[in-house]
């Protein structure tokens, strides 16, 4: 394993880590009064920072700041002002790109290339895209047929208003991207935000909040409160001062959050887990099938909500594709994300490493066979070898449950009926991919797959302009594109008699 050479760390990252850590409320660092949460470098299993474990009083203070901003200076900002501020934020993310990328790799573990290209690159483009929406929100005028009283005519219109104070709770797999996915559309729509990052990965969200202030976004519009999910997160999502909960995370926690939100009739959207099928039809060249399957599952160490964790390969090419995939997985280099040559980097935490290895062991105990990987990589970091399991039964936990690690189960299928049935045979419905150049077959499969996104000859591709979300237990609501505007606005109908 390659350790992180200290001299390569950007001085801005060291300076940020050396500063006293607190919550970010009203554009100021606010010290926590409760306990602390240790933040790790998962490649070395070392503590790199501590953040406050937010108390309910601290959540109250953040929500109050967001409410003051919503009803004060932020309400007075014109759409063009919001657009300009978000645009400045995108420029600042780009200008501080190397610092943010290094901070992310240090704390999350992912490849520095992915941090640069995706965490930073996508965040810049997404924020810029959402900046544009601030000036394009519209309602409609409506012809009305009301008949009474005689002689009176009516005109209706709809107006989009900001939904209000947003409580956003996000996971640790793409920490910076998840933060901008919540903050940018909320601000474009005129909302204010209290964001709780995952306890494992709070650092880039805290740095992003500083950049929001530098972009001229007024105090109280973006607040970040750190802490654990079951305490700080639960206090935020059940807070009566929150108008909307925007959650990304596991289905298990998403259900709890939905229940908590409905008690206050708080609006909510849930982006949850997945167990996405990758379907390789027999016309796909073996090399393409292997590259596509590997990219679908091993990207970000499989810690991707749409990870292609169930691979269905048509019988005629199954042995060739899966054999070559096993060889490719066994040859992957495992090590620190700071060495761009490493293809598999650590998982985010020891807890996640144990969880993933626990699933692998369950699969092996139930009769599955590992043709690659099958357990942890060399420590001290939280590595798991890229793993390909075969001889699985569809009822096994490794086939049905989200593992969220570099583990794929590979299964042969006979025909389109067989694969459509099995692709839909989990509680999830987030993503799916179909690989083939036989467009007749592809087009007949697309409507049969119950998933929020179906990719064809690609996987895991997410664009700011394409709605994203889940069918079934993978979520509620759609992010991205115009759909994001629906999430962060209320529709008001106006009826004018004249
Ligand atoms: P998680 O559900 O354990 O935690 C997510 C967030 O919720 C964290 O900030 C956590 O602190 C907080 N939380 C935990 N319990 C809470 C509670 N009772 N009340 C309020 N907040 C609480 O998920 P995770 O392990 O951090 O992330 C992995 C999960 O996220 C996977 O299931 C993955 O599929 C999902 N995910 C979904 C998408 C999507 O867009 N659909 C994207 C990324 C990740």
XYZ file of C-alpha atoms and ligand atoms in Angstrom:
542
model
C 0.000 0.000 0.000
C 1.217 3.498 -0.804
C 1.072 5.837 2.164
C 0.211 9.498 1.686
C 3.495 11.374 1.315
C 3.036 14.284 3.665
C 4.953 16.738 1.491
C 2.357 16.253 -1.247
C -0.467 17.626 0.874
C -1.519 21.094 -0.270
C -0.582 23.663 2.437
C -4.182 24.956 2.275
C -5.377 21.495 3.409
C -2.939 21.446 6.333
C -3.998 24.986 7.288
C -7.691 23.998 7.181
C -7.056 20.901 9.297
C -5.093 22.916 11.850
C -7.942 25.367 12.486
C -10.280 24.838 15.461
C -13.355 22.963 14.241
C -16.940 23.940 14.973
C -20.327 24.102 13.342
C -20.908 26.765 10.685
C -23.845 28.955 11.703
C -24.579 32.499 10.471
C -21.284 32.506 8.519
C -19.270 31.915 11.700
C -17.518 28.975 13.322
C -19.540 28.046 16.409
C -17.906 25.785 18.984
C -19.906 22.732 20.046
C -20.918 22.274 23.678
C -21.357 18.475 23.494
C -18.924 15.680 22.663
C -16.658 15.268 19.640
C -16.646 12.976 16.645
C -13.259 11.765 15.393
C -12.643 12.097 11.656
C -10.327 9.557 9.984
C -7.976 9.137 7.074
C -9.243 5.683 5.986
C -6.087 4.845 4.011
C -3.988 4.998 7.195
C -6.662 4.411 9.851
C -5.552 7.620 11.599
C -7.531 10.437 13.165
C -7.054 13.684 11.200
C -9.591 15.978 12.893
C -12.402 16.186 15.399
C -15.757 17.860 14.868
C -18.533 18.685 17.325
C -21.225 16.117 17.977
C -24.063 18.623 17.572
C -26.574 18.999 20.413
C -30.243 19.798 19.957
C -29.557 23.369 21.183
C -26.975 23.748 18.413
C -29.481 22.406 15.863
C -31.990 24.973 17.197
C -29.434 27.767 16.690
C -28.727 26.692 13.100
C -32.434 26.422 12.240
C -33.094 29.852 13.803
C -30.275 31.371 11.722
C -31.717 29.818 8.563
C -35.188 31.170 9.413
C -33.874 34.713 10.048
C -32.041 34.672 6.717
C -35.099 33.289 4.886
C -37.283 36.094 6.173
C -34.597 38.795 5.964
C -31.808 39.579 3.560
C -32.238 36.441 1.445
C -35.905 37.175 0.735
C -34.831 40.532 -0.685
C -32.273 39.004 -3.063
C -33.443 39.065 -6.679
C -33.266 35.855 -8.732
C -30.357 37.423 -10.633
C -28.563 38.034 -7.317
C -28.977 34.384 -6.342
C -27.759 33.337 -9.769
C -24.671 35.550 -9.473
C -23.835 34.255 -5.981
C -24.167 30.614 -7.046
C -22.082 31.319 -10.097
C -19.392 32.896 -7.889
C -19.572 29.825 -5.665
C -18.929 27.567 -8.677
C -15.880 29.679 -9.555
C -14.592 29.444 -5.983
C -15.022 25.654 -5.926
C -12.960 25.530 -9.129
C -10.337 27.936 -7.764
C -9.963 25.839 -4.596
C -10.293 22.592 -6.542
C -6.984 21.014 -5.600
C -7.461 21.815 -1.928
C -10.998 20.370 -1.912
C -9.913 17.293 -3.886
C -7.069 16.537 -1.477
C -9.261 17.106 1.550
C -11.793 14.667 0.097
C -9.236 11.979 -0.707
C -7.676 12.374 2.729
C -11.011 12.019 4.525
C -13.076 9.775 2.216
C -10.259 7.676 0.774
C -11.242 7.820 -2.900
C -8.779 8.250 -5.745
C -7.382 11.754 -6.098
C -8.302 11.542 -9.800
C -11.950 10.942 -8.878
C -11.843 13.735 -6.305
C -10.529 16.143 -8.933
C -12.722 15.065 -11.835
C -15.919 14.256 -10.001
C -16.120 15.690 -6.515
C -14.729 19.011 -7.729
C -15.435 18.916 -11.478
C -19.056 17.813 -11.157
C -19.650 20.164 -8.203
C -18.453 23.125 -10.287
C -20.691 22.207 -13.221
C -23.680 21.321 -11.069
C -23.500 24.596 -9.124
C -23.162 26.540 -12.375
C -26.123 24.664 -13.873
C -28.288 25.363 -10.816
C -27.211 29.038 -10.806
C -28.920 29.300 -14.187
C -32.192 27.948 -12.811
C -32.487 30.817 -10.285
C -33.658 33.148 -13.072
C -35.800 30.598 -14.915
C -38.368 29.533 -12.331
C -41.877 30.089 -13.676
C -45.544 29.445 -13.051
C -48.430 29.440 -15.490
C -51.611 31.334 -16.267
C -54.828 29.351 -16.205
C -58.160 29.763 -17.984
C -60.886 29.313 -15.356
C -64.574 28.458 -15.923
C -66.114 29.686 -12.666
C -69.703 30.790 -13.391
C -70.679 32.750 -10.278
C -71.601 35.476 -9.544
C -72.936 36.397 -13.000
C -70.844 38.986 -14.811
C -67.648 38.245 -12.901
C -64.724 36.749 -14.788
C -61.705 34.965 -13.378
C -58.072 34.461 -14.180
C -55.856 31.952 -12.416
C -52.103 31.755 -12.142
C -49.553 29.643 -10.319
C -46.554 31.070 -8.527
C -43.536 29.094 -7.324
C -42.392 30.113 -3.851
C -39.353 28.817 -1.944
C -40.374 25.901 0.262
C -38.484 27.571 3.145
C -35.833 26.268 5.531
C -34.349 23.007 4.248
C -32.850 20.410 6.596
C -30.439 18.397 4.453
C -28.815 15.143 5.603
C -26.229 13.470 3.391
C -24.043 10.329 3.271
C -20.285 9.824 3.058
C -19.770 8.323 -0.402
C -19.579 11.596 -2.384
C -19.362 14.178 0.395
C -18.802 17.355 -1.640
C -21.158 16.380 -4.480
C -23.920 15.443 -2.048
C -23.552 18.820 -0.303
C -23.853 20.803 -3.556
C -26.724 18.592 -4.775
C -28.692 19.904 -1.777
C -27.364 23.450 -1.374
C -27.327 24.640 -5.010
C -30.956 23.858 -5.992
C -32.240 25.018 -2.586
C -30.501 28.384 -2.985
C -31.524 28.706 -6.649
C -35.138 28.444 -5.448
C -34.645 31.009 -2.646
C -34.525 28.539 0.277
C -32.057 28.503 3.163
C -30.283 25.363 4.366
C -29.091 23.571 7.470
C -26.869 20.740 6.231
C -25.728 17.782 8.307
C -22.896 15.926 6.595
C -22.147 12.304 7.445
C -20.158 11.924 10.673
C -17.405 10.148 8.714
C -16.884 12.936 6.151
C -17.744 16.436 7.388
C -14.660 18.304 6.179
C -15.406 19.352 2.587
C -18.934 20.462 3.571
C -17.438 22.757 6.223
C -14.950 24.160 3.699
C -17.753 24.586 1.139
C -19.739 26.624 3.680
C -16.756 28.997 4.051
C -16.660 29.354 0.262
C -20.404 30.159 0.255
C -19.672 33.099 2.555
C -16.776 34.166 0.333
C -19.167 34.061 -2.648
C -21.299 36.710 -0.905
C -24.121 34.389 0.171
C -25.583 36.127 3.251
C -25.170 34.853 6.809
C -27.674 32.172 7.788
C -28.428 31.018 4.229
C -26.046 28.036 4.421
C -25.402 26.458 7.825
C -23.540 23.228 8.526
C -24.084 21.285 11.705
C -21.886 18.274 12.409
C -22.661 15.227 14.498
C -24.064 11.746 14.534
C -27.134 10.655 12.645
C -29.215 9.204 15.430
C -28.796 12.358 17.572
C -27.888 15.493 15.576
C -29.485 14.212 12.350
C -32.648 13.065 14.130
C -32.940 16.455 15.912
C -32.675 18.248 12.561
C -35.199 16.192 10.571
C -37.828 16.312 13.319
C -37.323 20.032 14.021
C -40.598 21.983 13.730
C -38.680 24.935 12.258
C -37.750 22.950 9.135
C -40.054 23.225 6.096
C -38.445 20.474 4.046
C -36.155 17.527 4.648
C -33.817 16.572 1.805
C -32.201 13.235 2.620
C -29.712 11.033 0.835
C -28.675 7.825 2.543
C -29.794 4.300 3.277
C -33.349 3.046 2.844
C -33.421 2.003 6.505
C -32.709 5.548 7.747
C -34.809 7.087 4.958
C -37.905 5.340 6.285
C -37.283 6.731 9.783
C -36.806 10.195 8.328
C -40.022 9.971 6.320
C -41.934 9.080 9.488
C -40.304 11.915 11.474
C -41.043 14.436 8.719
C -44.687 13.480 8.301
C -45.369 14.132 12.003
C -44.806 17.852 11.295
C -46.150 17.541 7.719
C -42.677 18.666 6.637
C -42.083 18.157 2.917
C -39.495 15.483 2.242
C -37.506 13.902 -0.538
C -35.511 10.706 -0.137
C -32.629 9.483 -2.302
C -31.968 5.997 -0.965
C -30.142 2.769 -1.580
C -29.966 0.479 -4.575
C -28.984 -2.944 -5.870
C -28.687 -2.048 -9.521
C -28.656 -4.748 -12.203
C -26.195 -4.715 -15.102
C -27.635 -6.720 -18.012
C -25.213 -7.991 -20.670
C -26.932 -9.376 -23.762
C -25.081 -11.982 -25.811
C -24.143 -9.658 -28.695
C -21.847 -7.554 -26.471
C -18.137 -8.090 -27.218
C -16.469 -9.764 -24.225
C -13.939 -6.953 -23.742
C -16.697 -4.345 -23.608
C -18.760 -6.480 -21.227
C -15.798 -6.892 -18.863
C -14.851 -3.198 -18.925
C -18.488 -2.152 -18.467
C -19.128 -4.543 -15.577
C -15.914 -3.579 -13.797
C -16.605 0.143 -14.140
C -20.209 -0.329 -12.961
C -19.222 -1.980 -9.660
C -15.672 -0.976 -8.771
C -15.976 2.790 -9.339
C -15.604 4.518 -5.909
C -14.992 1.052 -4.371
C -18.649 0.174 -5.021
C -19.746 2.867 -2.565
C -22.193 4.236 -5.102
C -25.970 4.178 -4.696
C -26.331 3.018 -8.311
C -23.370 0.589 -8.200
C -23.907 -2.242 -10.681
C -23.784 -4.867 -7.953
C -25.841 -7.562 -9.735
C -24.357 -8.699 -13.028
C -26.614 -10.716 -15.358
C -24.798 -12.138 -18.375
C -26.601 -14.066 -21.121
C -25.667 -17.751 -20.976
C -23.730 -17.984 -24.254
C -21.099 -15.427 -23.118
C -21.326 -15.938 -19.331
C -18.172 -18.029 -18.808
C -16.001 -15.820 -21.024
C -17.201 -12.539 -19.517
C -17.224 -13.584 -15.889
C -13.913 -15.449 -16.127
C -12.253 -12.354 -17.599
C -13.930 -10.102 -15.039
C -12.510 -12.261 -12.241
C -9.023 -11.966 -13.745
C -9.390 -8.200 -14.186
C -10.585 -7.792 -10.580
C -7.726 -9.932 -9.223
C -5.227 -7.773 -11.120
C -6.495 -4.462 -9.731
C -4.032 -2.524 -7.580
C -5.274 -1.759 -4.074
C -3.931 1.205 -2.083
C -4.153 4.838 -1.037
C -6.202 7.189 -3.187
C -3.254 9.595 -3.271
C -1.449 7.270 -5.693
C -3.435 7.656 -8.942
C -2.172 4.253 -10.112
C -4.177 2.487 -7.424
C -7.459 1.238 -8.835
C -9.118 0.286 -5.562
C -8.870 2.591 -2.561
C -9.967 2.171 1.043
C -13.587 2.048 2.113
C -14.637 5.018 4.183
C -14.431 3.427 7.627
C -13.626 0.335 9.618
C -17.358 -0.106 10.197
C -17.993 -0.166 6.441
C -15.058 -2.554 5.860
C -16.505 -4.948 8.455
C -20.002 -4.625 7.004
C -18.820 -5.442 3.469
C -16.645 -8.366 4.611
C -19.592 -9.604 6.684
C -21.720 -9.770 3.532
C -18.969 -11.581 1.615
C -18.743 -14.151 4.420
C -22.528 -14.612 4.457
C -22.435 -15.272 0.712
C -19.572 -17.761 0.992
C -21.277 -19.537 3.894
C -24.451 -19.833 1.815
C -22.572 -21.544 -1.028
C -21.328 -18.698 -3.226
C -17.811 -18.930 -4.684
C -15.347 -16.021 -4.926
C -13.475 -16.064 -8.239
C -11.715 -12.822 -7.210
C -11.109 -11.134 -3.863
C -13.205 -12.439 -1.017
C -12.036 -10.393 1.971
C -10.093 -7.437 3.353
C -6.970 -6.043 1.726
C -3.713 -5.400 3.563
C -4.062 -2.891 6.418
C -3.736 -0.641 8.259
C -6.313 1.129 6.055
C -9.868 -0.066 5.503
C -9.323 -1.973 2.256
C -11.512 -4.667 0.714
C -10.296 -6.629 -2.303
C -12.447 -6.311 -5.427
C -14.672 -9.362 -5.209
C -16.618 -11.350 -7.804
C -19.061 -13.941 -6.463
C -20.585 -16.703 -8.609
C -22.830 -19.727 -7.910
C -25.277 -17.508 -6.079
C -28.959 -18.092 -5.485
C -31.341 -15.164 -5.970
C -32.571 -15.348 -2.400
C -29.084 -14.886 -0.843
C -28.409 -11.658 1.081
C -25.512 -10.840 -1.288
C -28.046 -10.738 -4.169
C -30.906 -9.013 -2.351
C -29.239 -6.459 -0.047
C -27.148 -3.373 -0.701
C -23.523 -4.170 0.222
C -22.076 -0.762 -0.731
C -18.604 -2.085 -1.410
C -16.521 -3.582 -4.258
C -18.546 -6.800 -4.462
C -20.482 -8.034 -7.487
C -22.631 -11.142 -7.825
C -22.578 -12.616 -11.352
C -25.456 -14.714 -12.677
C -26.286 -16.243 -16.075
C -29.696 -15.699 -17.713
C -31.615 -17.356 -20.555
C -33.735 -14.727 -22.263
C -35.310 -11.280 -21.829
C -38.268 -12.586 -19.797
C -35.927 -14.317 -17.383
C -33.662 -11.300 -16.890
C -36.493 -8.747 -16.632
C -38.069 -10.813 -13.852
C -34.834 -11.200 -11.919
C -33.664 -7.613 -12.457
C -36.850 -6.463 -10.683
C -36.600 -9.054 -7.914
C -35.283 -6.845 -5.078
C -36.936 -4.109 -3.017
C -34.787 -1.504 -4.777
C -35.295 0.389 -8.033
C -32.628 3.055 -8.386
C -30.588 2.308 -11.512
C -30.061 -0.393 -14.130
C -28.023 -0.781 -17.273
C -28.643 -2.749 -20.444
C -25.683 -3.516 -22.670
C -26.375 -4.449 -26.313
C -26.430 -3.066 -29.812
C -29.669 -4.909 -30.601
C -31.941 -1.900 -30.230
C -35.097 -3.978 -30.601
C -34.202 -5.955 -27.489
C -32.956 -2.873 -25.623
C -36.135 -0.925 -26.346
C -38.319 -3.826 -25.261
C -36.420 -4.199 -21.967
C -36.381 -0.514 -20.949
C -40.086 -0.297 -20.001
C -39.898 -3.621 -18.141
C -37.170 -2.469 -15.740
C -38.458 -0.801 -12.589
C -35.711 1.747 -11.955
C -35.418 5.524 -11.807
C -32.592 5.528 -14.358
C -31.937 2.979 -17.101
C -28.589 3.347 -18.841
C -27.830 1.762 -22.197
C -24.222 0.749 -22.915
C -23.034 2.806 -19.949
C -23.647 2.931 -16.185
C -23.442 5.399 -13.260
C -23.621 8.457 -15.548
C -25.441 11.341 -13.883
C -25.979 14.700 -15.553
C -27.287 17.872 -13.849
C -30.016 18.096 -16.502
C -31.326 14.528 -16.080
C -33.810 13.769 -13.261
C -32.391 11.312 -10.744
C -34.159 9.259 -8.086
C -35.605 5.901 -7.218
C -38.579 3.640 -7.849
C -39.772 1.329 -5.051
C -37.682 1.483 -1.851
C -34.918 3.487 -3.550
C -36.555 6.795 -2.833
C -39.183 9.422 -3.102
C -38.857 12.419 -5.427
C -36.365 13.369 -8.145
C -33.271 15.539 -7.958
C -31.514 17.257 -10.905
C -32.885 19.206 -13.828
C -36.270 20.880 -13.691
C -37.383 18.192 -11.210
C -35.122 19.772 -8.563
C -37.163 22.974 -8.759
C -40.274 21.002 -7.766
C -38.448 19.738 -4.674
C -37.532 23.164 -3.340
C -40.653 25.184 -4.202
C -44.298 25.224 -3.181
C -46.913 25.981 -5.833
C -49.317 28.763 -4.904
C -52.494 29.159 -6.953
C -53.813 32.705 -7.321
C -57.421 33.251 -8.405
C -58.289 36.800 -9.505
C -61.878 37.940 -10.021
C -62.383 40.950 -12.279
P -26.965 6.338 6.353
O -28.407 6.264 6.001
O -26.453 5.490 7.450
O -26.580 7.837 6.740
C -26.849 8.917 5.885
C -26.928 10.175 6.710
O -28.040 10.074 7.589
C -25.708 10.455 7.587
O -25.471 11.850 7.605
C -26.168 9.992 8.950
O -25.508 10.655 9.997
C -27.628 10.370 8.915
N -28.509 9.617 9.825
C -28.353 8.343 10.284
N -29.380 8.033 11.102
C -30.197 9.112 11.144
C -31.438 9.390 11.814
N -32.030 8.483 12.590
N -31.994 10.600 11.628
C -31.410 11.515 10.836
N -30.240 11.320 10.193
C -29.648 10.122 10.341
O -26.207 6.088 4.981
P -24.636 6.042 4.730
O -24.119 4.748 5.233
O -23.997 7.314 5.186
O -24.604 6.090 3.116
C -24.806 4.983 2.344
C -26.245 4.930 1.836
O -26.574 6.109 1.091
C -26.431 3.791 0.869
O -27.631 3.127 1.164
C -26.524 4.494 -0.482
O -27.202 3.774 -1.466
C -27.213 5.751 -0.129
N -27.002 6.774 -1.167
C -28.056 7.096 -1.995
C -27.878 8.026 -3.020
C -29.009 8.400 -3.944
O -28.924 9.452 -4.566
N -30.059 7.593 -4.059
C -26.639 8.635 -3.176
C -25.596 8.289 -2.326
C -25.807 7.349 -1.307
